[in-house]
Coordinates of N, CA and C in Angstrom, one line a residue:
M1 N -7.6 -5.6 3.3 CA -8.4 -4.5 2.9 C -9.8 -4.6 3.7
K2 N -10.2 -3.5 4.2 CA -11.4 -3.4 5.0 C -12.6 -3.3 3.9
E3 N -13.7 -4.0 4.2 CA -14.8 -4.0 3.4 C -16.0 -3.4 4.0
I4 N -16.8 -2.5 3.3 CA -18.0 -1.9 3.7 C -19.1 -2.2 2.7
E5 N -20.1 -2.8 3.1 CA -21.3 -3.1 2.2 C -22.4 -2.1 2.5
I6 N -22.9 -1.4 1.5 CA -24.0 -0.5 1.6 C -25.2 -1.1 0.9
D7 N -26.3 -1.3 1.6 CA -27.4 -2.1 1.0 C -28.3 -1.3 0.1
K8 N -28.3 0.0 0.2 CA -29.2 0.9 -0.6 C -28.5 1.5 -1.8
P9 N -28.9 1.1 -3.0 CA -28.2 1.6 -4.2 C -28.2 3.1 -4.3
D10 N -29.2 3.8 -3.9 CA -29.2 5.3 -4.0 C -28.1 5.9 -3.1
E11 N -28.0 5.3 -1.9 CA -27.0 5.9 -1.0 C -25.6 5.5 -1.5
F12 N -25.5 4.4 -2.1 CA -24.2 4.0 -2.7 C -23.8 4.9 -3.8
L13 N -24.7 5.2 -4.7 CA -24.4 6.1 -5.8 C -24.0 7.5 -5.3
K14 N -24.7 8.0 -4.3 CA -24.3 9.3 -3.7 C -22.9 9.2 -3.1
L15 N -22.6 8.1 -2.5 CA -21.2 8.0 -1.9 C -20.2 7.9 -3.0
I16 N -20.5 7.3 -4.1 CA -19.5 7.3 -5.3 C -19.3 8.7 -5.7
E17 N -20.3 9.5 -5.9 CA -20.2 10.9 -6.3 C -19.3 11.6 -5.3
A18 N -19.6 11.4 -4.0 CA -18.9 12.2 -3.0 C -17.4 11.8 -2.9
K19 N -17.0 10.6 -3.3 CA -15.7 10.0 -3.1 C -14.9 10.0 -4.4
K20 N -15.5 10.5 -5.5 CA -14.9 10.3 -6.8 C -13.4 10.9 -6.9
D21 N -13.1 11.8 -6.1 CA -11.7 12.3 -6.1 C -10.7 11.5 -5.3
Q22 N -11.2 10.5 -4.6 CA -10.4 9.7 -3.7 C -10.2 8.3 -4.1
Y23 N -11.1 7.7 -4.8 CA -11.0 6.3 -5.1 C -10.0 6.0 -6.3
L24 N -9.4 4.8 -6.2 CA -8.4 4.4 -7.1 C -9.1 3.8 -8.4
Y25 N -10.2 3.1 -8.2 CA -10.9 2.5 -9.3 C -12.3 2.2 -8.8
Q26 N -13.2 2.1 -9.8 CA -14.6 1.7 -9.6 C -14.8 0.4 -10.4
D27 N -15.5 -0.6 -9.7 CA -15.9 -1.8 -10.4 C -17.3 -1.7 -10.7
H28 N -17.7 -1.4 -11.9 CA -19.0 -1.1 -12.4 C -19.7 -2.4 -12.9
P29 N -21.0 -2.6 -12.6 CA -21.6 -3.8 -13.1 C -21.6 -4.0 -14.6
N30 N -21.6 -3.0 -15.4 CA -21.5 -3.1 -16.9 C -20.1 -3.2 -17.4
D31 N -19.3 -2.3 -16.9 CA -17.9 -2.2 -17.5 C -16.8 -2.9 -16.7
G32 N -17.1 -3.3 -15.5 CA -16.0 -3.9 -14.7 C -15.0 -2.8 -14.3
I33 N -13.8 -3.2 -14.3 CA -12.7 -2.2 -14.1 C -12.0 -1.9 -15.4
D34 N -12.0 -0.7 -15.8 CA -11.4 -0.4 -17.1 C -10.4 0.8 -17.0
L35 N -10.2 1.2 -15.8 CA -9.3 2.4 -15.6 C -8.9 2.5 -14.1
F36 N -7.6 2.8 -13.9 CA -7.2 3.2 -12.6 C -7.0 4.7 -12.6
L37 N -7.5 5.4 -11.6 CA -7.5 6.9 -11.6 C -6.2 7.5 -11.2
D38 N -5.3 6.7 -10.7 CA -3.9 7.1 -10.5 C -3.1 6.9 -11.8
D39 N -2.5 8.0 -12.3 CA -1.8 7.9 -13.6 C -0.8 6.8 -13.7
E40 N 0.0 6.7 -12.6 CA 1.1 5.7 -12.7 C 0.5 4.3 -12.7
L41 N -0.5 4.0 -11.9 CA -1.1 2.7 -11.9 C -1.9 2.4 -13.3
E42 N -2.4 3.5 -13.8 CA -3.1 3.3 -15.1 C -2.1 2.9 -16.2
Q43 N -0.9 3.5 -16.2 CA 0.2 3.2 -17.1 C 0.6 1.7 -16.9
M44 N 0.7 1.3 -15.7 CA 1.0 -0.1 -15.4 C -0.1 -1.0 -16.0
G45 N -1.4 -0.7 -15.7 CA -2.5 -1.5 -16.2 C -2.5 -1.6 -17.7
W46 N -2.3 -0.4 -18.3 CA -2.3 -0.3 -19.8 C -1.2 -1.2 -20.4
H47 N 0.0 -1.1 -19.9 CA 1.1 -2.0 -20.4 C 0.8 -3.4 -20.1
A48 N 0.4 -3.7 -18.9 CA 0.2 -5.1 -18.4 C -0.8 -5.9 -19.3
T49 N -1.9 -5.2 -19.7 CA -2.9 -5.9 -20.4 C -2.6 -6.2 -21.9
T50 N -1.4 -5.8 -22.3 CA -0.9 -6.3 -23.6 C -0.7 -7.8 -23.6
F51 N -0.5 -8.3 -22.4 CA -0.4 -9.8 -22.2 C -1.8 -10.3 -21.9
D52 N -2.1 -11.4 -22.5 CA -3.4 -12.0 -22.4 C -3.7 -12.6 -20.9
F53 N -2.6 -12.7 -20.2 CA -2.7 -13.3 -18.9 C -2.8 -12.3 -17.7
I54 N -2.9 -11.0 -18.0 CA -3.1 -10.0 -17.0 C -4.2 -9.1 -17.4
T55 N -5.2 -8.9 -16.5 CA -6.3 -8.0 -16.7 C -6.4 -7.0 -15.6
Y56 N -7.2 -6.0 -15.8 CA -7.4 -5.0 -14.8 C -8.0 -5.7 -13.5
R57 N -8.9 -6.6 -13.8 CA -9.5 -7.4 -12.6 C -8.4 -8.1 -11.8
D58 N -7.4 -8.7 -12.5 CA -6.3 -9.4 -11.8 C -5.5 -8.4 -10.9
I59 N -5.3 -7.2 -11.5 CA -4.5 -6.2 -10.7 C -5.4 -5.8 -9.5
A60 N -6.7 -5.5 -9.7 CA -7.6 -5.1 -8.7 C -7.7 -6.2 -7.6
N61 N -7.8 -7.5 -8.0 CA -7.8 -8.6 -7.0 C -6.6 -8.6 -6.2
F62 N -5.4 -8.3 -6.8 CA -4.2 -8.3 -6.1 C -4.2 -7.2 -5.1
I63 N -4.6 -6.0 -5.5 CA -4.7 -4.8 -4.6 C -5.6 -5.1 -3.4
E64 N -6.8 -5.7 -3.7 CA -7.8 -6.0 -2.6 C -7.3 -7.0 -1.7
A65 N -6.4 -8.0 -2.1 CA -5.9 -9.0 -1.3 C -4.7 -8.6 -0.5
N66 N -3.9 -7.7 -1.0 CA -2.5 -7.5 -0.5 C -2.2 -6.1 -0.1
C67 N -3.1 -5.1 -0.3 CA -2.8 -3.7 0.1 C -3.8 -3.2 1.1
Q68 N -3.5 -2.2 1.8 CA -4.3 -1.6 2.8 C -5.2 -0.5 2.2
G69 N -6.5 -0.5 2.6 CA -7.4 0.4 2.1 C -8.9 0.0 2.4
T70 N -9.8 0.5 1.7 CA -11.2 0.2 1.9 C -11.9 -0.1 0.6
L71 N -12.6 -1.3 0.6 CA -13.5 -1.6 -0.6 C -14.9 -1.3 -0.1
T72 N -15.6 -0.4 -0.7 CA -16.9 -0.1 -0.4 C -17.8 -0.6 -1.6
Y73 N -18.9 -1.3 -1.3 CA -19.6 -1.9 -2.4 C -21.1 -2.0 -2.1
N74 N -21.8 -2.2 -3.2 CA -23.2 -2.5 -3.1 C -23.4 -3.7 -4.0
N75 N -23.8 -4.8 -3.4 CA -24.0 -6.1 -4.0 C -25.4 -6.2 -4.4
H76 N -25.8 -5.5 -5.4 CA -27.2 -5.4 -5.9 C -27.5 -6.5 -6.9
P77 N -28.8 -7.0 -6.9 CA -29.1 -8.1 -7.9 C -28.8 -7.7 -9.4
M78 N -28.8 -6.4 -9.7 CA -28.5 -6.0 -11.1 C -26.9 -6.0 -11.3
G79 N -26.1 -6.3 -10.3 CA -24.7 -6.4 -10.5 C -23.9 -5.7 -9.4
F80 N -22.8 -6.3 -9.2 CA -21.8 -5.8 -8.1 C -21.3 -4.4 -8.6
N81 N -21.3 -3.5 -7.6 CA -20.8 -2.2 -7.9 C -19.9 -1.8 -6.7
G82 N -18.7 -1.4 -6.9 CA -17.8 -1.1 -5.8 C -16.7 -0.1 -6.2
F83 N -16.0 0.4 -5.1 CA -14.9 1.2 -5.4 C -13.9 1.0 -4.3
V84 N -12.6 1.3 -4.6 CA -11.5 1.1 -3.6 C -10.8 2.4 -3.4
I85 N -10.6 2.7 -2.1 CA -9.7 3.8 -1.7 C -8.5 3.1 -1.0
V86 N -7.3 3.4 -1.4 CA -6.1 2.8 -0.8 C -5.5 3.8 0.2
D87 N -4.8 3.2 1.2 CA -4.2 4.1 2.3 C -2.9 4.7 1.9
D88 N -2.1 3.9 1.1 CA -0.8 4.4 0.7 C -0.5 4.1 -0.8
I89 N -0.7 5.1 -1.6 CA -0.6 4.9 -3.1 C 0.8 4.5 -3.5
E90 N 1.8 5.0 -2.8 CA 3.2 4.7 -3.2 C 3.4 3.2 -2.9
N91 N 3.0 2.7 -1.8 CA 3.1 1.2 -1.6 C 2.4 0.4 -2.6
V92 N 1.1 0.8 -2.9 CA 0.3 0.1 -3.9 C 1.1 0.0 -5.2
R93 N 1.6 1.2 -5.6 CA 2.3 1.2 -6.9 C 3.5 0.2 -6.9
L94 N 4.3 0.2 -5.8 CA 5.4 -0.7 -5.7 C 5.0 -2.1 -5.8
E95 N 4.0 -2.5 -5.0 CA 3.5 -3.9 -4.9 C 2.9 -4.3 -6.2
V96 N 2.1 -3.5 -6.9 CA 1.5 -3.8 -8.2 C 2.6 -4.0 -9.2
R97 N 3.6 -3.2 -9.2 CA 4.7 -3.4 -10.2 C 5.4 -4.7 -10.0
K98 N 5.7 -5.1 -8.7 CA 6.3 -6.4 -8.4 C 5.4 -7.5 -8.8
F99 N 4.1 -7.4 -8.6 CA 3.1 -8.4 -9.0 C 3.1 -8.6 -10.5
I100 N 3.1 -7.5 -11.2 CA 3.1 -7.7 -12.7 C 4.4 -8.2 -13.2
Q101 N 5.5 -7.8 -12.7 CA 6.8 -8.3 -13.1 C 6.8 -9.9 -12.8
Q102 N 6.3 -10.3 -11.7 CA 6.3 -11.7 -11.4 C 5.4 -12.5 -12.4
K103 N 4.2 -11.9 -12.7 CA 3.3 -12.6 -13.7 C 4.0 -12.7 -15.1
I104 N 4.7 -11.7 -15.5 CA 5.4 -11.7 -16.8 C 6.5 -12.8 -16.7
K105 N 7.3 -12.9 -15.6 CA 8.3 -13.9 -15.5 C 7.7 -15.3 -15.5
E106 N 6.6 -15.5 -14.9 CA 5.9 -16.8 -14.8 C 5.3 -17.3 -16.1
N107 N 5.0 -16.4 -17.0 CA 4.3 -16.7 -18.2 C 5.1 -16.2 -19.5
P108 N 6.3 -16.8 -19.6 CA 7.1 -16.4 -20.8 C 6.4 -16.8 -22.1
L109 N 6.5 -16.0 -23.1 CA 5.9 -16.3 -24.4 C 7.0 -16.7 -25.3
D110 N 6.7 -17.5 -26.4 CA 7.7 -17.9 -27.4 C 8.1 -16.7 -28.2
E111 N 7.1 -15.8 -28.4 CA 7.4 -14.6 -29.3 C 6.6 -13.4 -28.7
Y112 N 7.2 -12.3 -28.7 CA 6.5 -11.1 -28.2 C 6.2 -10.1 -29.4
D113 N 5.0 -9.5 -29.3 CA 4.8 -8.5 -30.3 C 5.4 -7.1 -29.8
D114 N 5.3 -6.1 -30.7 CA 5.9 -4.8 -30.3 C 5.4 -4.2 -29.0
D115 N 4.1 -4.3 -28.8 CA 3.5 -3.8 -27.6 C 4.0 -4.5 -26.4
Q116 N 4.1 -5.8 -26.5 CA 4.6 -6.6 -25.4 C 6.0 -6.4 -25.1
K117 N 6.8 -6.2 -26.1 CA 8.2 -5.8 -25.9 C 8.3 -4.5 -25.2
E118 N 7.5 -3.5 -25.6 CA 7.5 -2.2 -24.9 C 7.1 -2.4 -23.4
A119 N 6.1 -3.2 -23.2 CA 5.7 -3.5 -21.8 C 6.8 -4.1 -21.0
I120 N 7.5 -5.0 -21.5 CA 8.6 -5.7 -20.8 C 9.7 -4.6 -20.5
E121 N 10.0 -3.8 -21.4 CA 10.9 -2.7 -21.1 C 10.4 -1.8 -20.0
Y122 N 9.1 -1.5 -20.0 CA 8.5 -0.6 -19.0 C 8.6 -1.3 -17.6
F123 N 8.4 -2.6 -17.5 CA 8.4 -3.2 -16.2 C 9.7 -3.8 -15.7
L124 N 10.6 -4.2 -16.6 CA 11.8 -4.8 -16.2 C 13.0 -4.0 -16.5

């Protein structure tokens, strides 16, 4: 993933507003990542987080390390703020699904609650 750092917070906020229809997620200093703006990835995130071992940040870290796109950020003393635009959403969806499936297989639980059972059906 290509990285672009913007030093001036005001310019960064203007860029966020201008790109809001294009980015996949925003990493906000107060909220972190709590939503994927692609409906399919949001469903994956929602289901995946029923397990204590997968978070939105884990999924975002995977995307940033393994998928093509651009991470634009402002590393301000008040907190990191960034957003990601991916090049190929279909590929990202496929890769994220495989990543989550692997995490579920690597971390079997002795007992699953109803939400986790639903998530397993969704992914496997």
